[in-house]
Coordinates of C-alpha atoms and ligand atoms in Angstrom, one line a residue:
X199 CA 3.5 -7.0 10.2
X200 CA 0.5 -9.0 9.1
X201 CA -2.8 -7.4 8.0
X202 CA -5.4 -9.5 9.4
X203 CA -9.2 -9.4 8.5
X204 CA -11.7 -7.8 11.0
X205 CA -12.7 -11.4 11.9
X206 CA -9.4 -12.5 12.6
X207 CA -8.7 -9.3 14.8
X208 CA -11.7 -10.3 16.8
X209 CA -10.0 -13.9 17.4
X210 CA -6.8 -12.3 18.2
X211 CA -8.5 -10.1 20.7
X212 CA -10.4 -12.9 22.3
X213 CA -7.2 -15.1 22.5
X214 CA -5.4 -12.1 24.3
X215 CA -8.1 -11.8 26.9
X216 CA -8.0 -15.3 27.8
X217 CA -4.5 -16.0 27.5
X218 CA -3.6 -12.9 29.9
X219 CA -6.4 -13.9 32.2
X220 CA -7.8 -10.5 32.0
X221 CA -11.4 -9.3 31.1
X222 CA -12.4 -7.6 28.0
X223 CA -12.9 -4.2 29.7
X224 CA -9.5 -4.4 30.9
X225 CA -8.1 -4.6 27.3
X226 CA -10.5 -1.8 26.5
X227 CA -8.9 0.4 29.1
X228 CA -5.3 -0.6 27.8
X229 CA -6.6 0.5 24.3
X230 CA -8.0 3.6 25.7
X231 CA -4.9 4.5 27.5
X232 CA -3.0 4.4 24.3
X233 CA -5.6 6.5 22.4
X234 CA -5.4 9.1 25.3
X235 CA -1.8 9.2 25.2
X236 CA -1.8 9.8 21.4
X237 CA -4.4 12.6 21.7
X238 CA -2.9 14.4 24.6
X239 CA 0.6 14.5 23.1
X240 CA -0.9 16.5 20.1
X241 CA -3.7 18.6 21.5
X242 CA -3.6 20.6 24.8
X243 CA -6.3 21.0 27.5
X244 CA -7.4 24.3 25.6
X245 CA -8.8 22.1 22.8
X246 CA -12.7 21.6 23.1
X247 CA -13.5 18.0 22.7
X248 CA -16.5 16.3 21.3
X249 CA -16.9 12.6 21.4
X250 CA -19.2 10.6 19.3
X251 CA -19.6 6.9 20.8
X252 CA -21.4 4.1 19.0
X253 CA -23.1 1.1 20.4
X254 CA -20.4 -1.3 20.2
X255 CA -16.9 -1.6 21.7
X256 CA -15.8 1.1 19.4
X257 CA -18.0 3.3 21.3
X258 CA -16.7 1.8 24.5
X259 CA -13.2 3.0 23.6
X260 CA -14.5 6.3 22.9
X261 CA -16.3 6.6 26.3
X262 CA -13.1 5.5 28.1
X263 CA -11.2 8.2 26.3
X264 CA -13.8 10.8 27.1
X265 CA -13.4 9.8 30.9
X266 CA -9.5 9.8 30.7
X267 CA -9.4 13.2 28.8
X268 CA -11.9 14.7 31.6
X269 CA -9.6 13.4 34.3
X270 CA -6.7 15.0 32.5
X271 CA -8.4 18.5 32.6
X272 CA -9.9 18.6 29.1
X273 CA -13.5 20.0 28.4
X274 CA -15.1 17.1 26.7
X275 CA -18.8 16.7 25.6
X276 CA -19.9 13.0 24.9
X277 CA -22.8 11.7 22.9
X278 CA -23.7 8.0 23.0
X279 CA -25.8 6.7 20.3
X280 CA -27.9 4.0 21.7
X281 CA -30.7 4.0 19.0
X282 CA -31.7 0.3 19.0
X283 CA -31.4 0.0 22.8
X284 CA -28.8 -2.6 22.3
X285 CA -25.3 -1.6 23.3
X286 CA -22.3 -4.0 24.2
X287 CA -21.6 -4.9 27.6
X288 CA -18.3 -3.0 27.6
X289 CA -19.8 0.0 26.1
X290 CA -22.5 -0.1 28.9
X291 CA -19.8 -0.3 31.6
X292 CA -17.7 2.6 30.1
X293 CA -20.9 4.6 30.0
X294 CA -21.2 3.9 33.8
X295 CA -17.7 4.9 34.5
X296 CA -18.1 8.2 32.6
X297 CA -21.2 8.9 34.4
X298 CA -19.6 8.2 37.7
X299 CA -17.5 11.5 37.1
X300 CA -20.7 13.5 37.6
X301 CA -23.7 15.0 35.9
X302 CA -23.3 16.4 32.3
X303 CA -20.5 14.6 30.9
X304 CA -22.6 12.2 28.8
X305 CA -25.8 12.6 26.6
X306 CA -27.3 9.5 25.4
X307 CA -29.3 9.7 22.1
X308 CA -32.1 7.1 21.9
X309 CA -34.1 8.7 19.0
X310 CA -33.6 12.1 17.2
X311 CA -30.1 13.9 17.5
X312 CA -30.0 17.7 17.3
X313 CA -26.2 18.3 16.3
X314 CA -24.4 20.9 18.6
X315 CA -22.8 24.0 17.4
X316 CA -19.2 23.3 17.2
X317 CA -16.5 25.9 17.2
X318 CA -13.8 25.7 14.5
X319 CA -11.2 24.5 16.9
X320 CA -13.3 21.7 18.3
X321 CA -11.5 18.3 18.2
X322 CA -14.1 15.5 17.2
X323 CA -13.3 12.0 18.3
X324 CA -15.1 9.4 16.2
X325 CA -16.0 6.2 18.1
X326 CA -19.0 5.2 16.1
X327 CA -18.0 2.0 14.5
X328 CA -14.8 0.1 14.0
X329 CA -14.2 -3.3 13.1
X330 CA -17.6 -4.4 13.8
X331 CA -19.3 -2.5 10.9
X332 CA -21.3 -5.1 9.2
X333 CA -23.1 -2.9 6.5
X334 CA -23.0 0.5 4.9
X335 CA -24.3 3.2 7.3
X336 CA -27.6 4.6 6.5
X337 CA -30.5 6.6 8.1
X338 CA -29.6 8.6 11.2
X339 CA -25.9 7.3 11.3
X340 CA -25.3 8.4 7.7
X341 CA -26.7 11.7 8.5
X342 CA -24.4 12.0 11.5
X343 CA -21.5 11.0 9.5
X344 CA -22.2 13.8 6.9
X345 CA -22.7 16.2 9.8
X346 CA -19.2 15.4 11.1
X347 CA -17.7 15.8 7.7
X348 CA -19.3 19.0 7.3
X349 CA -18.1 20.7 10.2
X350 CA -14.6 21.4 9.1
X351 CA -13.3 20.4 12.5
X352 CA -10.2 18.0 13.0
X353 CA -11.5 14.5 13.4
X354 CA -9.6 11.7 15.1
X355 CA -11.0 8.3 14.4
X356 CA -10.7 5.3 16.6
X357 CA -9.4 2.2 15.0
X358 CA -11.3 2.9 11.8
X359 CA -13.0 5.9 10.3
X360 CA -16.7 5.1 10.9
X361 CA -18.5 3.7 8.0
X362 CA -15.5 2.2 6.4
X363 CA -15.4 -1.6 6.0
X364 CA -12.1 -3.1 7.0
X365 CA -11.7 -5.0 3.6
X366 CA -14.2 -4.6 0.9
X367 CA -15.7 -1.1 0.2
X368 CA -16.7 -1.9 -3.4
X369 CA -20.4 -1.6 -2.5
X370 CA -20.1 0.8 0.3
X371 CA -22.0 4.1 0.7
X372 CA -19.0 6.5 0.1
X373 CA -20.8 9.5 1.3
X374 CA -21.4 8.0 4.7
X375 CA -17.8 7.4 5.8
X376 CA -16.1 9.8 8.2
X377 CA -13.2 11.6 6.8
X378 CA -10.7 11.6 9.5
X379 CA -7.6 13.9 10.0
X380 CA -6.0 11.2 11.9
X381 CA -6.8 7.6 12.5
X382 CA -5.4 5.8 15.6
X383 CA -5.7 2.2 14.8
X384 CA -5.0 -0.8 17.1
X385 CA -2.1 -3.0 16.4
X386 CA -2.6 -3.7 12.6
X387 CA -3.3 -1.7 9.5
X388 CA -6.5 -2.8 7.9
X389 CA -6.7 -3.8 4.5
X390 CA -8.7 -1.0 3.4
X391 CA -6.2 1.5 4.5
X392 CA -4.0 0.0 1.8
X393 CA -6.0 1.3 -1.1
X394 CA -5.3 4.8 -2.5
X395 CA -9.0 6.0 -2.7
X396 CA -9.4 5.4 1.2
X397 CA -6.7 7.8 2.0
X398 CA -9.2 10.6 2.1
X399 CA -11.1 8.8 5.0
X400 CA -8.1 7.5 7.1
X401 CA -6.0 10.7 7.0
X402 CA -2.8 10.3 8.6
X403 CA -2.5 6.8 10.2
X404 CA -0.9 5.9 13.6
X405 CA -0.8 2.4 14.6
X406 CA -0.9 1.8 18.4
X407 CA 0.5 -1.3 19.8
X408 CA -2.0 -2.6 22.6
X409 CA 0.0 -5.8 23.2
X410 CA -2.3 -8.2 21.6
X411 CA -0.9 -11.8 21.9
X412 CA 2.2 -12.1 19.8
X413 CA 1.9 -15.9 19.7
X414 CA -1.5 -15.6 18.3
X415 CA -0.5 -13.0 15.9
X416 CA 2.3 -15.2 14.5
X417 CA 0.0 -18.3 14.1
X418 CA -2.6 -16.1 12.2
X419 CA -2.7 -17.0 8.6
X420 CA -3.4 -14.2 6.3
X421 CA -2.2 -13.6 2.6
X422 CA -1.6 -10.0 3.5
X423 CA 1.6 -8.4 4.9
X424 CA 2.9 -4.9 5.4
X425 CA 6.6 -5.0 4.6
X426 CA 9.2 -2.8 6.4
X427 CA 12.8 -2.5 6.5
X428 CA 13.7 -5.5 8.8
X429 CA 11.8 -7.8 6.5
X430 CA 13.5 -6.6 3.3
X431 CA 17.0 -6.6 5.0
X432 CA 16.8 -10.4 5.5
X433 CA 16.1 -11.0 1.7
X434 CA 19.6 -9.8 0.8
X435 CA 22.3 -12.2 -0.3
X436 CA 25.9 -11.2 0.8
X437 CA 28.0 -9.9 -2.2
X438 CA 30.9 -12.1 -2.9
X439 CA 34.1 -10.0 -2.5
X440 CA 35.7 -12.1 -5.1
X441 CA 33.0 -11.4 -7.6
X442 CA 33.6 -10.1 -11.2
X443 CA 31.1 -8.5 -13.3
X444 CA 30.2 -11.8 -14.7
X445 CA 29.2 -12.9 -11.1
X446 CA 26.7 -10.2 -10.7
X447 CA 25.0 -10.8 -14.0
X448 CA 23.9 -8.9 -17.3
X449 CA 20.7 -7.4 -17.5
X450 CA 19.1 -6.4 -21.0
X451 CA 16.6 -3.5 -21.1
X452 CA 14.5 -3.0 -24.1
X453 CA 13.4 0.6 -24.0
X454 CA 12.9 4.0 -25.6
X455 CA 11.4 4.5 -28.9
X456 CA 12.8 7.5 -30.7
X457 CA 11.7 10.7 -28.7
X458 CA 11.7 8.4 -25.4
X459 CA 15.3 7.8 -25.0
X460 CA 14.8 9.2 -21.4
X461 CA 13.0 6.0 -20.4
X462 CA 16.0 3.8 -21.6
X463 CA 18.3 6.2 -19.7
X464 CA 16.3 6.1 -16.4
X465 CA 15.9 2.3 -16.4
X466 CA 19.5 1.8 -17.6
X467 CA 20.9 4.0 -15.0
X468 CA 18.7 2.6 -12.2
X469 CA 19.8 -0.9 -13.2
X470 CA 23.5 0.1 -13.1
X471 CA 23.1 1.7 -9.5
X472 CA 21.3 -1.6 -8.3
X473 CA 24.3 -4.1 -8.3
X474 CA 24.3 -6.0 -11.6
X475 CA 27.7 -6.4 -13.5
X476 CA 26.7 -5.3 -16.8
X477 CA 23.9 -3.5 -18.6
X478 CA 22.9 -3.6 -22.2
X479 CA 20.2 -1.5 -23.5
X480 CA 18.3 -2.6 -26.7
X481 CA 17.1 0.6 -28.4
X482 CA 16.6 2.1 -31.9
X483 CA 19.5 3.5 -34.0
X484 CA 18.6 7.1 -33.6
X485 CA 18.8 6.9 -29.8
X486 CA 22.4 5.7 -30.1
X487 CA 24.4 9.1 -29.2
X488 CA 22.2 10.1 -26.6
X489 CA 22.5 6.9 -24.7
X490 CA 26.2 6.4 -25.3
X491 CA 26.8 9.8 -23.8
X492 CA 24.0 9.7 -21.0
X493 CA 25.0 6.2 -19.8
X494 CA 28.6 5.5 -20.8
X495 CA 28.7 2.4 -18.7
X496 CA 25.9 0.7 -20.7
X497 CA 26.4 -1.5 -23.7
X498 CA 24.2 -0.5 -26.6
X499 CA 22.4 -3.3 -28.4
X500 CA 21.0 -1.7 -31.6
X501 CA 17.7 -2.3 -33.0
X502 CA 18.1 -1.9 -36.8
X503 CA 15.0 0.1 -37.0
X504 CA 15.7 3.8 -36.4
X505 CA 12.9 4.7 -34.4
X506 CA 11.3 1.8 -32.6
X507 CA 11.9 -1.7 -31.3
X508 CA 11.2 -3.9 -34.2
X509 CA 13.9 -6.6 -34.2
X510 CA 13.8 -9.2 -31.4
X511 CA 17.1 -9.9 -29.8
X512 CA 18.9 -12.9 -31.1
X513 CA 19.1 -15.8 -28.8
X514 CA 23.0 -15.7 -29.3
X515 CA 23.1 -12.7 -27.1
X516 CA 24.1 -13.6 -23.6
X517 CA 22.1 -11.9 -20.6
X518 CA 20.7 -13.0 -17.4
X519 CA 17.4 -11.2 -17.2
X520 CA 15.5 -8.9 -19.5
X521 CA 13.1 -5.9 -19.0
X522 CA 11.0 -4.9 -21.9
X523 CA 8.6 -1.8 -22.0
X524 CA 9.8 1.5 -20.8
X525 CA 8.9 4.1 -23.6
X526 CA 8.7 1.5 -26.5
X527 CA 5.4 2.8 -27.8
X528 CA 2.6 0.4 -29.0
X529 CA 3.1 0.5 -32.8
X530 CA 2.3 -2.7 -34.6
X531 CA 5.9 -3.5 -35.5
X532 CA 6.7 -3.1 -31.9
X533 CA 3.8 -5.3 -31.1
X534 CA 5.1 -8.0 -33.4
X535 CA 8.6 -7.8 -31.9
X536 CA 7.2 -8.0 -28.5
X537 CA 5.5 -11.1 -29.3
X538 CA 8.5 -12.7 -30.8
X539 CA 10.8 -11.6 -27.9
X540 CA 8.4 -13.0 -25.2
X541 CA 8.2 -16.2 -27.1
X542 CA 11.9 -16.7 -27.4
X543 CA 12.6 -15.5 -23.7
X544 CA 13.9 -18.2 -21.5
X545 CA 15.5 -15.9 -18.6
X546 CA 13.7 -14.0 -15.8
X547 CA 11.4 -11.4 -17.5
X548 CA 9.9 -8.0 -16.4
X549 CA 7.1 -6.4 -18.5
X550 CA 6.4 -2.7 -17.9
X551 CA 4.7 0.2 -19.4
X552 CA 4.0 -0.1 -23.3
X553 CA 4.6 -3.7 -23.1
X554 CA 1.6 -4.0 -20.9
X555 CA -0.4 -1.7 -23.1
X556 CA 0.4 -3.9 -26.0
X557 CA -0.7 -7.0 -24.1
X558 CA -3.8 -5.2 -23.0
X559 CA -4.7 -5.3 -26.9
X560 CA -3.9 -8.9 -27.1
X561 CA -4.9 -10.4 -23.8
X562 CA -4.6 -14.1 -24.8
X563 CA -0.8 -13.3 -24.6
X564 CA -1.0 -13.4 -21.0
X565 CA -1.5 -17.1 -21.3
X566 CA 1.8 -17.7 -22.6
X567 CA 4.0 -15.4 -20.5
X568 CA 6.7 -17.4 -18.9
X569 CA 6.1 -18.6 -15.3
X570 CA 7.2 -16.0 -12.8
X571 CA 7.4 -13.1 -15.1
X572 CA 7.0 -9.8 -13.2
X573 CA 4.5 -7.3 -14.5
X574 CA 4.3 -3.9 -13.0
X575 CA 1.1 -2.0 -14.0
X576 CA -0.3 1.2 -12.7
X577 CA -4.0 1.2 -12.0
X578 CA -5.0 2.4 -15.2
X579 CA -2.6 -0.1 -17.1
X580 CA -3.9 -2.8 -15.0
X581 CA -7.6 -1.8 -15.8
X582 CA -6.7 -1.9 -19.5
X583 CA -5.0 -5.4 -19.0
X584 CA -7.9 -7.1 -17.1
X585 CA -11.0 -4.8 -17.3
X586 CA -11.4 -5.0 -13.5
X587 CA -13.5 -2.5 -11.4
X588 CA -11.9 0.6 -10.4
X589 CA -11.7 0.2 -6.5
X590 CA -8.7 -1.0 -4.8
X591 CA -10.2 -4.1 -3.3
X592 CA -11.7 -5.4 -6.5
X593 CA -8.4 -4.5 -8.4
X594 CA -6.5 -6.4 -5.7
X595 CA -8.7 -9.5 -5.9
X596 CA -8.3 -9.6 -9.8
X597 CA -4.5 -9.2 -9.4
X598 CA -4.4 -11.9 -7.0
X599 CA -6.4 -14.1 -9.4
X600 CA -4.2 -13.3 -12.3
X601 CA -1.2 -13.9 -10.2
X602 CA -2.3 -17.3 -9.2
X603 CA -3.9 -18.5 -12.3
X604 CA -0.9 -17.3 -14.6
X605 CA 1.9 -17.9 -12.2
X606 CA 2.8 -14.2 -12.6
X607 CA 4.2 -11.5 -10.1
X608 CA 2.0 -8.7 -10.3
X609 CA 3.3 -5.4 -8.8
X610 CA 0.1 -3.1 -8.5
X611 CA 1.6 0.2 -8.3
X612 CA 0.1 2.7 -5.9
X613 CA 0.7 4.5 -2.6
X614 CA 1.0 1.1 -0.9
X615 CA 2.3 -0.9 -4.1
X616 CA 0.9 -4.4 -3.7
X617 CA 3.1 -7.3 -4.8
X618 CA 1.0 -10.4 -5.5
X619 CA 2.8 -13.7 -5.6
X620 CA 1.6 -16.9 -7.4
X621 CA 1.2 -18.6 -4.2
X622 CA -1.5 -16.0 -3.2
X623 CA 0.5 -13.9 -0.7
X624 CA 0.3 -10.2 -1.0
X625 CA 2.9 -7.7 0.3
X626 CA 2.1 -4.1 0.8
X627 CA 5.0 -1.6 0.6
X628 CA 5.7 0.9 3.4
X629 CA 8.1 3.2 1.4
X630 CA 7.3 6.0 -1.1
X631 CA 5.6 9.4 -1.2
X632 CA 3.4 11.4 -3.6
X633 CA 6.5 13.1 -5.3
X634 CA 7.2 9.6 -6.9
X635 CA 4.0 10.0 -9.0
X636 CA 6.2 11.5 -11.7
X637 CA 7.1 10.6 -15.4
X638 CA 9.8 8.1 -15.3
X639 CA 9.4 6.9 -11.8
X640 CA 8.2 3.5 -13.1
X641 CA 11.1 3.1 -15.4
X642 CA 13.4 3.6 -12.5
X643 CA 11.5 0.7 -10.7
X644 CA 11.9 -1.6 -13.6
X645 CA 15.5 -0.9 -14.0
X646 CA 15.9 -1.8 -10.3
X647 CA 14.0 -5.1 -10.7
X648 CA 15.9 -6.3 -13.7
X649 CA 19.3 -5.6 -12.1
X650 CA 18.3 -7.7 -9.2
X651 CA 16.9 -10.5 -11.3
X652 CA 20.4 -10.4 -13.3
X653 CA 22.0 -11.0 -10.0
X654 CA 19.8 -14.3 -9.7
X655 CA 17.5 -13.1 -7.0
X656 CA 14.3 -15.1 -7.2
X657 CA 11.7 -13.0 -8.9
X658 CA 9.5 -12.7 -6.0
X659 CA 12.4 -11.6 -3.9
X660 CA 13.6 -9.1 -6.5
X661 CA 10.2 -7.8 -6.7
X662 CA 10.0 -7.0 -2.9
X663 CA 13.4 -5.6 -2.5
X664 CA 13.1 -3.4 -5.7
X665 CA 9.7 -1.8 -4.6
X666 CA 11.0 -1.1 -1.2
X667 CA 14.3 0.4 -2.3
X668 CA 12.6 2.4 -5.0
X669 CA 10.2 3.9 -2.4
X670 CA 13.0 4.4 0.0
X671 CA 15.1 6.3 -2.7
X672 CA 12.1 8.4 -3.3
X673 CA 11.6 9.1 0.5
X674 CA 15.3 10.2 0.5
X675 CA 15.0 12.4 -2.5
X676 CA 11.9 14.0 -1.0
X677 CA 13.7 14.7 2.3
X678 CA 16.1 17.0 0.6
X679 CA 13.9 18.1 -2.4
X680 CA 10.4 18.0 -1.1
X681 CA 7.6 16.0 -2.7
X682 CA 6.9 18.7 -5.2
X683 CA 10.2 18.7 -6.9
X684 CA 11.3 15.1 -7.1
X685 CA 12.1 13.9 -10.7
X686 CA 12.7 10.4 -11.6
X687 CA 16.4 11.2 -11.8
X688 CA 16.5 12.2 -8.4
X689 CA 15.1 8.7 -7.5
X690 CA 18.0 7.1 -9.4
X691 CA 20.5 9.5 -7.6
X692 CA 19.1 8.1 -4.4
X693 CA 19.1 4.5 -5.0
X694 CA 22.8 4.2 -3.5
X695 CA 21.7 6.0 -0.4
X696 CA 18.6 3.7 -0.2
X697 CA 20.8 0.6 -0.2
X698 CA 23.1 2.2 2.4
X699 CA 20.2 3.2 4.6
X700 CA 18.6 -0.2 4.4
X701 CA 21.9 -2.4 4.7
X702 CA 23.4 0.2 7.3
X703 CA 26.5 0.7 5.0
Ligands
NPW1051 N1 -9.1 -5.4 18.3 C1 -9.0 -5.5 19.5 O1 -8.3 -6.0 20.1 C2 -9.7 -4.4 20.4 C3 -10.7 -3.7 19.8 N2 -11.6 -2.8 20.4 C4 -12.5 -2.0 19.9 O2 -13.5 -2.7 19.4 C5 -14.0 -2.6 18.2 C6 -15.0 -3.5 17.7 O3 -16.0 -3.7 18.5 P1 -17.3 -4.3 18.1 O4 -17.1 -5.6 17.4 O5 -18.2 -4.4 19.2 O6 -17.7 -3.4 16.8 P2 -18.1 -1.9 16.6 O7 -17.3 -1.5 15.4 O8 -18.3 -1.2 17.8 O9 -19.6 -2.0 16.0 C7 -20.5 -3.1 16.3 C8 -21.9 -2.4 16.7 O10 -22.4 -1.6 15.5 C9 -23.6 -2.2 14.9 N3 -23.6 -2.1 13.5 C10 -22.6 -2.6 12.7 N4 -22.8 -2.1 11.4 C11 -23.9 -1.2 11.5 C12 -24.5 -0.2 10.5 N5 -24.2 -0.3 9.4 N6 -25.6 0.5 11.2 C13 -25.8 0.5 12.5 N7 -25.3 -0.4 13.3 C14 -24.3 -1.1 12.9 C15 -23.5 -3.8 15.5 O11 -24.8 -4.1 15.5 P3 -25.5 -5.1 14.6 O12 -24.6 -5.4 13.4 O13 -25.7 -6.2 15.5 O14 -26.7 -4.4 14.3 C16 -22.9 -3.4 16.9 O15 -23.8 -3.0 17.8 C17 -12.8 -2.1 17.5 O16 -13.0 -1.3 16.3 C18 -12.1 -1.4 18.6 O17 -12.5 0.0 18.6 C19 -10.9 -2.3 21.8 O18 -11.9 -2.1 22.7 C20 -10.0 -3.3 22.6 C21 -9.1 -4.0 21.7
K1052 K1 -14.3 4.8 14.6

């Protein structure tokens, strides 16, 4: 599903209204029904409800929900904030409809607001601002948001937590954003929901299908897409029954300085579990026994240095894709070897972990990375690499620029990992959980990617499939072990289930 901008959502909204020949208030009522449905399925009529409605259509939604809840037997107190005496036409109409239920349901605030005493079990419905927020909240609205956040009550935000911009929050006033327990958003995830730091505002997320025009959605052009199983499934090539191990390719993994052999084992075993024909692990001599024992299917390609990657692999060695980085350290000898290895690499390349830390110290190397190289930084590695600002939106913009200017595939790791492609498109992943933020998890991802590259998947496709499968394997691991207890090995152990789940095998 696409992730449109707030402006595009408005256009889709307007098109739906004219295409269906309905009025905007009818669409608002449709949206309010689905909100009410979601609320009543979770909270009973014994829950006291307080609704805060703003001056725009987000407020209109809130007023319609208040009316529907009252009609459903809930005790609801509603406050409409009409400070500038300028409320939208549909918000005004919804206020009239609510008032028509009788006295006392609606309090209109036109100047100062004395916050009510709220019991701990009150459910707050936040309909102050949605996609029409045009600047950070300040003054009375900022105070109101701080009040809402201080109550300790459960908060359901309509469409967007009030105060959160749909895209760029790099200059927002972060103290003036509602911290929702649940956000009920219409039709699309918003770009801001993809950034880890905004999880504390969004809370749990539920997307409500309000049947906006699918033809308009399909013709809306946006670089941002949220990818789910159906999309990924289409990217797979059938596996030929007559294939031999040569057909499925050889992956080379340069990993594990002495003391970090586990990184090589994890990347190597993930690679083996992901379909390539043969896995070679280039690793220092002292890792020999542990890797031979831990990964008997792999072929060891020795580095003649005992402890670290110092000798680039000769161009006579045959392999179809190479991954460099897990646990290799950042020693100057390794740095030199990495330089030579990148310079002589002619096959698809993945750079991860310490390879990225070395490049961060030699940023000019970015200019000679082969086209379509995949890099897999976590936020800190990306910051070291680019000196970008520390918020999700700024980071994404820099990643998109880097991807386009250097023809790289940038996998920005996070809860919703972003895969930035050189043509400007960005895909956000839908799988994964907090348990995967564990040592070695990234090595597993690199192993899956290089395995798919060795099978001759296009780098962009390999990146998309690998990120999805990796997250799914983590989700399957968590379904039996729980998020607290997952290790990277558990992710490897669930790669096969992840394939089977995705491909209905
Ligand atoms: N998408 C869909 O299909 C559907 C969308 N629907 C709903 O519509 C919502 C969008 O409605 P919307 O466009 O009226 O915007 P909304 O968020 O209510 O705010 C606008 C008001 O806020 C004001 N304002 C802005 N910033 C401010 C600030 N910092 N401080 C103070 N004021 C500020 C602004 O005034 P102004 O900027 O002119 O000063 C204006 O008065 C959307 O989120 C969803 O809930 C559904 O009803 C049906 C289907
Ligand atoms: K809201």
